[in-house]
Amino acid sequence: MAHQTAATGELLDYVREVSLRDDTILRELREATAVLPAGRAMQVMAEEGQLLALLAGLTGARSVLEIGTFTGYSTLCLARALPAGGRLVTCDIDDRWPAFGADYWRRAGVESRIDLRIGDANDTLAKLLADEGPGSFDFVFIDADKTNYLRYYESSLDLVRKGGLIVIDNTLFFGRVADPDAQDPDTEGVRDLNRLLHHDDRVELSLLPMADGISLARKL
């Protein structure tokens, strides 16, 4: 039965073999990121980047908001999915790691679509809401510090249009969300958001048990 399929290493290798569409720029950025401190843990997996691009295309997104840039792998995937004239606002607390990925954005020919905002993301989101108003984005991707996940989600709901999509990464958080002994602030932050999402009648919801957990929330 489908719900009994075991995600063995061999099966995951097969999935990658028949579904991942990779290229040199994406691969080189992943490999360069992987050797950085916590690079493997913080970077989205290749299949997730491909899924983000597919979802952005399905929603017809022309305006994308990303909360948490790191070295810009997901940024690159999303920027590539945008049509001509599309834009991606990406937020990070420090310019050190986004600067690492900027050359890859340039090589991919999408640098002009990317608007990097450096600073506290809550301040950036408040300014975007004040400057551009509610419903100014088609698609939001949240992948930043987990203690602020609830605040990022609420701000995203204001900023995304009706029918727009919010994608939230790490909602299984290395399995820690299901461990009652895990009481650290990051795990609790993810748990709090998951509890809210489950009962939030402002959105349609699906949590995908892929990568580290990917929640999809479509604004009603």
PDB file of C-alpha atoms in Angstrom:
ATOM      1  CA  MET A   1       0.000   0.000   0.000  1.00  0.00           C
ATOM      2  CA  ALA A   2       1.202   3.503  -0.788  1.00  0.00           C
ATOM      3  CA  HIS A   3       1.217   4.669   2.824  1.00  0.00           C
ATOM      4  CA  GLN A   4       3.525   1.787   3.715  1.00  0.00           C
ATOM      5  CA  THR A   5       6.296   2.689   1.247  1.00  0.00           C
ATOM      6  CA  ALA A   6       9.592   2.806   3.123  1.00  0.00           C
ATOM      7  CA  ALA A   7      11.886   5.675   2.081  1.00  0.00           C
ATOM      8  CA  THR A   8      15.056   3.614   1.910  1.00  0.00           C
ATOM      9  CA  GLY A   9      18.329   5.052   0.708  1.00  0.00           C
ATOM     10  CA  GLU A  10      18.041   3.029  -2.462  1.00  0.00           C
ATOM     11  CA  LEU A  11      14.547   4.330  -3.168  1.00  0.00           C
ATOM     12  CA  LEU A  12      15.569   7.939  -2.535  1.00  0.00           C
ATOM     13  CA  ASP A  13      18.505   7.484  -4.910  1.00  0.00           C
ATOM     14  CA  TYR A  14      16.053   6.223  -7.526  1.00  0.00           C
ATOM     15  CA  VAL A  15      13.754   9.197  -6.990  1.00  0.00           C
ATOM     16  CA  ARG A  16      16.664  11.569  -7.533  1.00  0.00           C
ATOM     17  CA  GLU A  17      17.771   9.649 -10.610  1.00  0.00           C
ATOM     18  CA  VAL A  18      14.390   9.896 -12.352  1.00  0.00           C
ATOM     19  CA  SER A  19      13.144  13.302 -11.142  1.00  0.00           C
ATOM     20  CA  LEU A  20      15.964  15.736 -10.355  1.00  0.00           C
ATOM     21  CA  ARG A  21      16.809  18.105 -13.201  1.00  0.00           C
ATOM     22  CA  ASP A  22      20.154  19.550 -12.223  1.00  0.00           C
ATOM     23  CA  ASP A  23      22.655  21.831 -13.893  1.00  0.00           C
ATOM     24  CA  THR A  24      26.189  23.094 -13.351  1.00  0.00           C
ATOM     25  CA  ILE A  25      25.355  26.355 -11.572  1.00  0.00           C
ATOM     26  CA  LEU A  26      22.970  24.746  -9.082  1.00  0.00           C
ATOM     27  CA  ARG A  27      25.345  21.864  -8.430  1.00  0.00           C
ATOM     28  CA  GLU A  28      28.348  24.118  -7.921  1.00  0.00           C
ATOM     29  CA  LEU A  29      26.470  26.342  -5.464  1.00  0.00           C
ATOM     30  CA  ARG A  30      25.285  23.300  -3.488  1.00  0.00           C
ATOM     31  CA  GLU A  31      28.776  21.861  -3.354  1.00  0.00           C
ATOM     32  CA  ALA A  32      30.343  25.160  -2.302  1.00  0.00           C
ATOM     33  CA  THR A  33      27.708  25.619   0.407  1.00  0.00           C
ATOM     34  CA  ALA A  34      28.131  22.090   1.728  1.00  0.00           C
ATOM     35  CA  VAL A  35      31.686  22.782   2.961  1.00  0.00           C
ATOM     36  CA  LEU A  36      30.650  25.871   4.950  1.00  0.00           C
ATOM     37  CA  PRO A  37      29.940  25.685   8.704  1.00  0.00           C
ATOM     38  CA  ALA A  38      26.503  24.023   9.046  1.00  0.00           C
ATOM     39  CA  GLY A  39      26.188  24.302   5.286  1.00  0.00           C
ATOM     40  CA  ARG A  40      24.622  20.892   4.719  1.00  0.00           C
ATOM     41  CA  ALA A  41      22.097  21.368   7.525  1.00  0.00           C
ATOM     42  CA  MET A  42      21.015  24.857   6.480  1.00  0.00           C
ATOM     43  CA  GLN A  43      20.818  24.444   2.708  1.00  0.00           C
ATOM     44  CA  VAL A  44      17.618  23.202   1.093  1.00  0.00           C
ATOM     45  CA  MET A  45      18.040  19.900  -0.711  1.00  0.00           C
ATOM     46  CA  ALA A  46      18.151  19.920  -4.495  1.00  0.00           C
ATOM     47  CA  GLU A  47      14.714  18.315  -4.836  1.00  0.00           C
ATOM     48  CA  GLU A  48      13.205  20.953  -2.581  1.00  0.00           C
ATOM     49  CA  GLY A  49      14.662  23.741  -4.691  1.00  0.00           C
ATOM     50  CA  GLN A  50      13.133  22.137  -7.762  1.00  0.00           C
ATOM     51  CA  LEU A  51       9.775  21.833  -5.953  1.00  0.00           C
ATOM     52  CA  LEU A  52       9.867  25.521  -4.977  1.00  0.00           C
ATOM     53  CA  ALA A  53      10.379  26.515  -8.602  1.00  0.00           C
ATOM     54  CA  LEU A  54       7.510  24.261  -9.695  1.00  0.00           C
ATOM     55  CA  LEU A  55       5.169  25.697  -7.047  1.00  0.00           C
ATOM     56  CA  ALA A  56       6.079  29.270  -7.972  1.00  0.00           C
ATOM     57  CA  GLY A  57       5.256  28.477 -11.574  1.00  0.00           C
ATOM     58  CA  LEU A  58       1.972  26.791 -10.667  1.00  0.00           C
ATOM     59  CA  THR A  59       0.830  29.833  -8.711  1.00  0.00           C
ATOM     60  CA  GLY A  60       1.790  32.134 -11.579  1.00  0.00           C
ATOM     61  CA  ALA A  61       4.009  34.058  -9.183  1.00  0.00           C
ATOM     62  CA  ARG A  62       5.478  37.342 -10.383  1.00  0.00           C
ATOM     63  CA  SER A  63       6.342  38.662  -6.924  1.00  0.00           C
ATOM     64  CA  VAL A  64       8.094  36.353  -4.438  1.00  0.00           C
ATOM     65  CA  LEU A  65       9.163  36.960  -0.841  1.00  0.00           C
ATOM     66  CA  GLU A  66      11.835  34.808   0.765  1.00  0.00           C
ATOM     67  CA  ILE A  67      12.552  34.988   4.503  1.00  0.00           C
ATOM     68  CA  GLY A  68      16.025  33.546   5.052  1.00  0.00           C
ATOM     69  CA  THR A  69      18.555  33.654   2.214  1.00  0.00           C
ATOM     70  CA  PHE A  70      21.698  31.872   3.481  1.00  0.00           C
ATOM     71  CA  THR A  71      23.875  31.319   0.373  1.00  0.00           C
ATOM     72  CA  GLY A  72      20.959  31.828  -1.980  1.00  0.00           C
ATOM     73  CA  TYR A  73      20.310  28.364  -3.405  1.00  0.00           C
ATOM     74  CA  SER A  74      16.533  28.561  -2.942  1.00  0.00           C
ATOM     75  CA  THR A  75      16.779  32.198  -4.049  1.00  0.00           C
ATOM     76  CA  LEU A  76      18.316  31.068  -7.309  1.00  0.00           C
ATOM     77  CA  CYS A  77      15.703  28.360  -7.855  1.00  0.00           C
ATOM     78  CA  LEU A  78      12.836  30.778  -7.243  1.00  0.00           C
ATOM     79  CA  ALA A  79      14.319  33.618  -9.285  1.00  0.00           C
ATOM     80  CA  ARG A  80      14.705  31.296 -12.256  1.00  0.00           C
ATOM     81  CA  ALA A  81      11.013  30.404 -12.015  1.00  0.00           C
ATOM     82  CA  LEU A  82       9.913  34.015 -12.379  1.00  0.00           C
ATOM     83  CA  PRO A  83       8.716  35.431 -15.703  1.00  0.00           C
ATOM     84  CA  ALA A  84      10.300  38.458 -17.319  1.00  0.00           C
ATOM     85  CA  GLY A  85       9.687  41.453 -15.071  1.00  0.00           C
ATOM     86  CA  GLY A  86       9.223  39.291 -11.984  1.00  0.00           C
ATOM     87  CA  ARG A  87      10.952  40.097  -8.717  1.00  0.00           C
ATOM     88  CA  LEU A  88      12.115  38.294  -5.613  1.00  0.00           C
ATOM     89  CA  VAL A  89      12.634  40.074  -2.292  1.00  0.00           C
ATOM     90  CA  THR A  90      14.903  37.987  -0.068  1.00  0.00           C
ATOM     91  CA  CYS A  91      15.696  38.806   3.569  1.00  0.00           C
ATOM     92  CA  ASP A  92      18.657  37.879   5.729  1.00  0.00           C
ATOM     93  CA  ILE A  93      20.121  39.154   8.982  1.00  0.00           C
ATOM     94  CA  ASP A  94      23.656  39.479   7.597  1.00  0.00           C
ATOM     95  CA  ASP A  95      25.104  39.951   4.112  1.00  0.00           C
ATOM     96  CA  ARG A  96      27.968  37.484   4.616  1.00  0.00           C
ATOM     97  CA  TRP A  97      26.271  34.363   3.244  1.00  0.00           C
ATOM     98  CA  PRO A  98      24.043  36.003   0.607  1.00  0.00           C
ATOM     99  CA  ALA A  99      27.178  37.637  -0.820  1.00  0.00           C
ATOM    100  CA  PHE A 100      28.577  34.123  -1.211  1.00  0.00           C
ATOM    101  CA  GLY A 101      25.800  33.228  -3.626  1.00  0.00           C
ATOM    102  CA  ALA A 102      25.586  36.493  -5.555  1.00  0.00           C
ATOM    103  CA  ASP A 103      28.027  35.354  -8.231  1.00  0.00           C
ATOM    104  CA  TYR A 104      25.871  32.315  -8.946  1.00  0.00           C
ATOM    105  CA  TRP A 105      22.813  34.564  -9.348  1.00  0.00           C
ATOM    106  CA  ARG A 106      24.807  36.643 -11.824  1.00  0.00           C
ATOM    107  CA  ARG A 107      26.002  33.597 -13.761  1.00  0.00           C
ATOM    108  CA  ALA A 108      22.412  32.351 -13.998  1.00  0.00           C
ATOM    109  CA  GLY A 109      21.274  35.707 -15.378  1.00  0.00           C
ATOM    110  CA  VAL A 110      18.760  36.389 -12.590  1.00  0.00           C
ATOM    111  CA  GLU A 111      20.653  38.909 -10.453  1.00  0.00           C
ATOM    112  CA  SER A 112      18.449  41.788 -11.642  1.00  0.00           C
ATOM    113  CA  ARG A 113      15.317  40.017 -10.365  1.00  0.00           C
ATOM    114  CA  ILE A 114      16.644  39.714  -6.796  1.00  0.00           C
ATOM    115  CA  ASP A 115      16.190  42.432  -4.179  1.00  0.00           C
ATOM    116  CA  LEU A 116      18.295  41.521  -1.123  1.00  0.00           C
ATOM    117  CA  ARG A 117      17.207  43.137   2.152  1.00  0.00           C
ATOM    118  CA  ILE A 118      19.656  42.924   5.073  1.00  0.00           C
ATOM    119  CA  GLY A 119      18.515  43.355   8.682  1.00  0.00           C
ATOM    120  CA  ASP A 120      16.032  41.966  11.162  1.00  0.00           C
ATOM    121  CA  ALA A 121      13.396  40.223   9.037  1.00  0.00           C
ATOM    122  CA  ASN A 122      10.546  41.415  11.252  1.00  0.00           C
ATOM    123  CA  ASP A 123      11.558  45.007  10.535  1.00  0.00           C
ATOM    124  CA  THR A 124      11.920  44.263   6.830  1.00  0.00           C
ATOM    125  CA  LEU A 125       8.466  42.665   6.680  1.00  0.00           C
ATOM    126  CA  ALA A 126       6.884  45.584   8.523  1.00  0.00           C
ATOM    127  CA  LYS A 127       8.465  48.016   6.057  1.00  0.00           C
ATOM    128  CA  LEU A 128       7.280  45.970   3.073  1.00  0.00           C
ATOM    129  CA  LEU A 129       3.746  46.012   4.438  1.00  0.00           C
ATOM    130  CA  ALA A 130       3.883  49.765   5.027  1.00  0.00           C
ATOM    131  CA  ASP A 131       5.432  50.539   1.642  1.00  0.00           C
ATOM    132  CA  GLU A 132       3.605  48.065  -0.601  1.00  0.00           C
ATOM    133  CA  GLY A 133       0.474  47.146   1.311  1.00  0.00           C
ATOM    134  CA  PRO A 134      -1.339  43.859   1.969  1.00  0.00           C
ATOM    135  CA  GLY A 135      -1.463  41.215  -0.731  1.00  0.00           C
ATOM    136  CA  SER A 136       1.579  42.509  -2.577  1.00  0.00           C
ATOM    137  CA  PHE A 137       3.229  39.093  -3.008  1.00  0.00           C
ATOM    138  CA  ASP A 138       2.094  35.953  -4.805  1.00  0.00           C
ATOM    139  CA  PHE A 139       4.396  33.475  -3.075  1.00  0.00           C
ATOM    140  CA  VAL A 140       6.337  33.388   0.206  1.00  0.00           C
ATOM    141  CA  PHE A 141       9.074  30.979   1.315  1.00  0.00           C
ATOM    142  CA  ILE A 142       9.971  30.925   5.030  1.00  0.00           C
ATOM    143  CA  ASP A 143      13.288  29.333   5.999  1.00  0.00           C
ATOM    144  CA  ALA A 144      14.868  31.376   8.785  1.00  0.00           C
ATOM    145  CA  ASP A 145      15.287  31.300  12.581  1.00  0.00           C
ATOM    146  CA  LYS A 146      12.654  29.048  14.068  1.00  0.00           C
ATOM    147  CA  THR A 147      11.911  31.082  17.188  1.00  0.00           C
ATOM    148  CA  ASN A 148      10.335  33.739  14.968  1.00  0.00           C
ATOM    149  CA  TYR A 149       8.358  31.361  12.753  1.00  0.00           C
ATOM    150  CA  LEU A 150       4.973  32.438  14.128  1.00  0.00           C
ATOM    151  CA  ARG A 151       5.741  36.122  13.541  1.00  0.00           C
ATOM    152  CA  TYR A 152       7.069  35.453  10.051  1.00  0.00           C
ATOM    153  CA  TYR A 153       3.961  33.454   9.197  1.00  0.00           C
ATOM    154  CA  GLU A 154       1.555  36.128  10.409  1.00  0.00           C
ATOM    155  CA  SER A 155       3.431  38.822   8.488  1.00  0.00           C
ATOM    156  CA  SER A 156       3.443  36.601   5.412  1.00  0.00           C
ATOM    157  CA  LEU A 157      -0.327  36.163   5.616  1.00  0.00           C
ATOM    158  CA  ASP A 158      -0.676  39.937   5.465  1.00  0.00           C
ATOM    159  CA  LEU A 159       1.753  40.280   2.581  1.00  0.00           C
ATOM    160  CA  VAL A 160       0.555  37.420   0.350  1.00  0.00           C
ATOM    161  CA  ARG A 161      -2.457  37.846  -1.909  1.00  0.00           C
ATOM    162  CA  LYS A 162      -5.646  35.818  -1.662  1.00  0.00           C
ATOM    163  CA  GLY A 163      -4.952  32.497  -3.381  1.00  0.00           C
ATOM    164  CA  GLY A 164      -1.218  32.995  -2.881  1.00  0.00           C
ATOM    165  CA  LEU A 165       1.024  30.325  -1.395  1.00  0.00           C
ATOM    166  CA  ILE A 166       3.195  30.319   1.723  1.00  0.00           C
ATOM    167  CA  VAL A 167       5.811  27.558   1.866  1.00  0.00           C
ATOM    168  CA  ILE A 168       7.481  26.885   5.221  1.00  0.00           C
ATOM    169  CA  ASP A 169      10.631  24.794   5.522  1.00  0.00           C
ATOM    170  CA  ASN A 170      11.820  22.594   8.419  1.00  0.00           C
ATOM    171  CA  THR A 171       8.376  21.934   9.895  1.00  0.00           C
ATOM    172  CA  LEU A 172       9.521  18.468  11.014  1.00  0.00           C
ATOM    173  CA  PHE A 173      12.777  19.971  12.338  1.00  0.00           C
ATOM    174  CA  PHE A 174      15.027  16.910  12.187  1.00  0.00           C
ATOM    175  CA  GLY A 175      12.268  14.868  13.850  1.00  0.00           C
ATOM    176  CA  ARG A 176      12.571  16.864  17.057  1.00  0.00           C
ATOM    177  CA  VAL A 177       8.956  18.071  16.894  1.00  0.00           C
ATOM    178  CA  ALA A 178       7.810  14.533  17.735  1.00  0.00           C
ATOM    179  CA  ASP A 179      10.287  14.117  20.623  1.00  0.00           C
ATOM    180  CA  PRO A 180       8.697  15.195  23.945  1.00  0.00           C
ATOM    181  CA  ASP A 181      12.156  15.628  25.456  1.00  0.00           C
ATOM    182  CA  ALA A 182      13.064  18.299  22.888  1.00  0.00           C
ATOM    183  CA  GLN A 183      12.105  21.557  24.632  1.00  0.00           C
ATOM    184  CA  ASP A 184      14.590  23.998  23.086  1.00  0.00           C
ATOM    185  CA  PRO A 185      13.277  27.335  21.736  1.00  0.00           C
ATOM    186  CA  ASP A 186      13.773  26.404  18.070  1.00  0.00           C
ATOM    187  CA  THR A 187      11.818  23.162  18.353  1.00  0.00           C
ATOM    188  CA  GLU A 188       9.090  24.885  20.355  1.00  0.00           C
ATOM    189  CA  GLY A 189       8.901  27.616  17.725  1.00  0.00           C
ATOM    190  CA  VAL A 190       8.241  25.057  14.989  1.00  0.00           C
ATOM    191  CA  ARG A 191       5.740  23.175  17.157  1.00  0.00           C
ATOM    192  CA  ASP A 192       3.846  26.391  17.907  1.00  0.00           C
ATOM    193  CA  LEU A 193       3.549  27.163  14.215  1.00  0.00           C
ATOM    194  CA  ASN A 194       2.462  23.619  13.344  1.00  0.00           C
ATOM    195  CA  ARG A 195      -0.277  23.757  15.983  1.00  0.00           C
ATOM    196  CA  LEU A 196      -1.515  27.079  14.636  1.00  0.00           C
ATOM    197  CA  LEU A 197      -1.457  25.904  11.026  1.00  0.00           C
ATOM    198  CA  HIS A 198      -3.476  22.790  11.860  1.00  0.00           C
ATOM    199  CA  HIS A 199      -6.460  24.879  12.981  1.00  0.00           C
ATOM    200  CA  ASP A 200      -5.954  28.024  10.879  1.00  0.00           C
ATOM    201  CA  ASP A 201      -9.087  28.511   8.785  1.00  0.00           C
ATOM    202  CA  ARG A 202      -7.414  31.331   6.876  1.00  0.00           C
ATOM    203  CA  VAL A 203      -5.482  28.817   4.772  1.00  0.00           C
ATOM    204  CA  GLU A 204      -5.615  25.435   3.089  1.00  0.00           C
ATOM    205  CA  LEU A 205      -2.839  23.223   4.469  1.00  0.00           C
ATOM    206  CA  SER A 206      -0.632  20.297   3.605  1.00  0.00           C
ATOM    207  CA  LEU A 207       2.530  19.198   5.406  1.00  0.00           C
ATOM    208  CA  LEU A 208       4.787  17.208   3.087  1.00  0.00           C
ATOM    209  CA  PRO A 209       7.056  14.643   4.806  1.00  0.00           C
ATOM    210  CA  MET A 210       9.839  15.567   2.370  1.00  0.00           C
ATOM    211  CA  ALA A 211      13.307  16.846   3.199  1.00  0.00           C
ATOM    212  CA  ASP A 212      12.940  18.256   6.750  1.00  0.00           C
ATOM    213  CA  GLY A 213       9.194  18.821   6.429  1.00  0.00           C
ATOM    214  CA  ILE A 214       7.642  21.338   4.032  1.00  0.00           C
ATOM    215  CA  SER A 215       4.306  22.947   4.892  1.00  0.00           C
ATOM    216  CA  LEU A 216       2.170  24.477   2.165  1.00  0.00           C
ATOM    217  CA  ALA A 217      -0.411  27.071   3.207  1.00  0.00           C
ATOM    218  CA  ARG A 218      -2.661  28.583   0.533  1.00  0.00           C
ATOM    219  CA  LYS A 219      -4.380  31.778   1.614  1.00  0.00           C
ATOM    220  CA  LEU A 220      -8.165  31.650   1.335  1.00  0.00           C
TER     221      LEU A 220
END
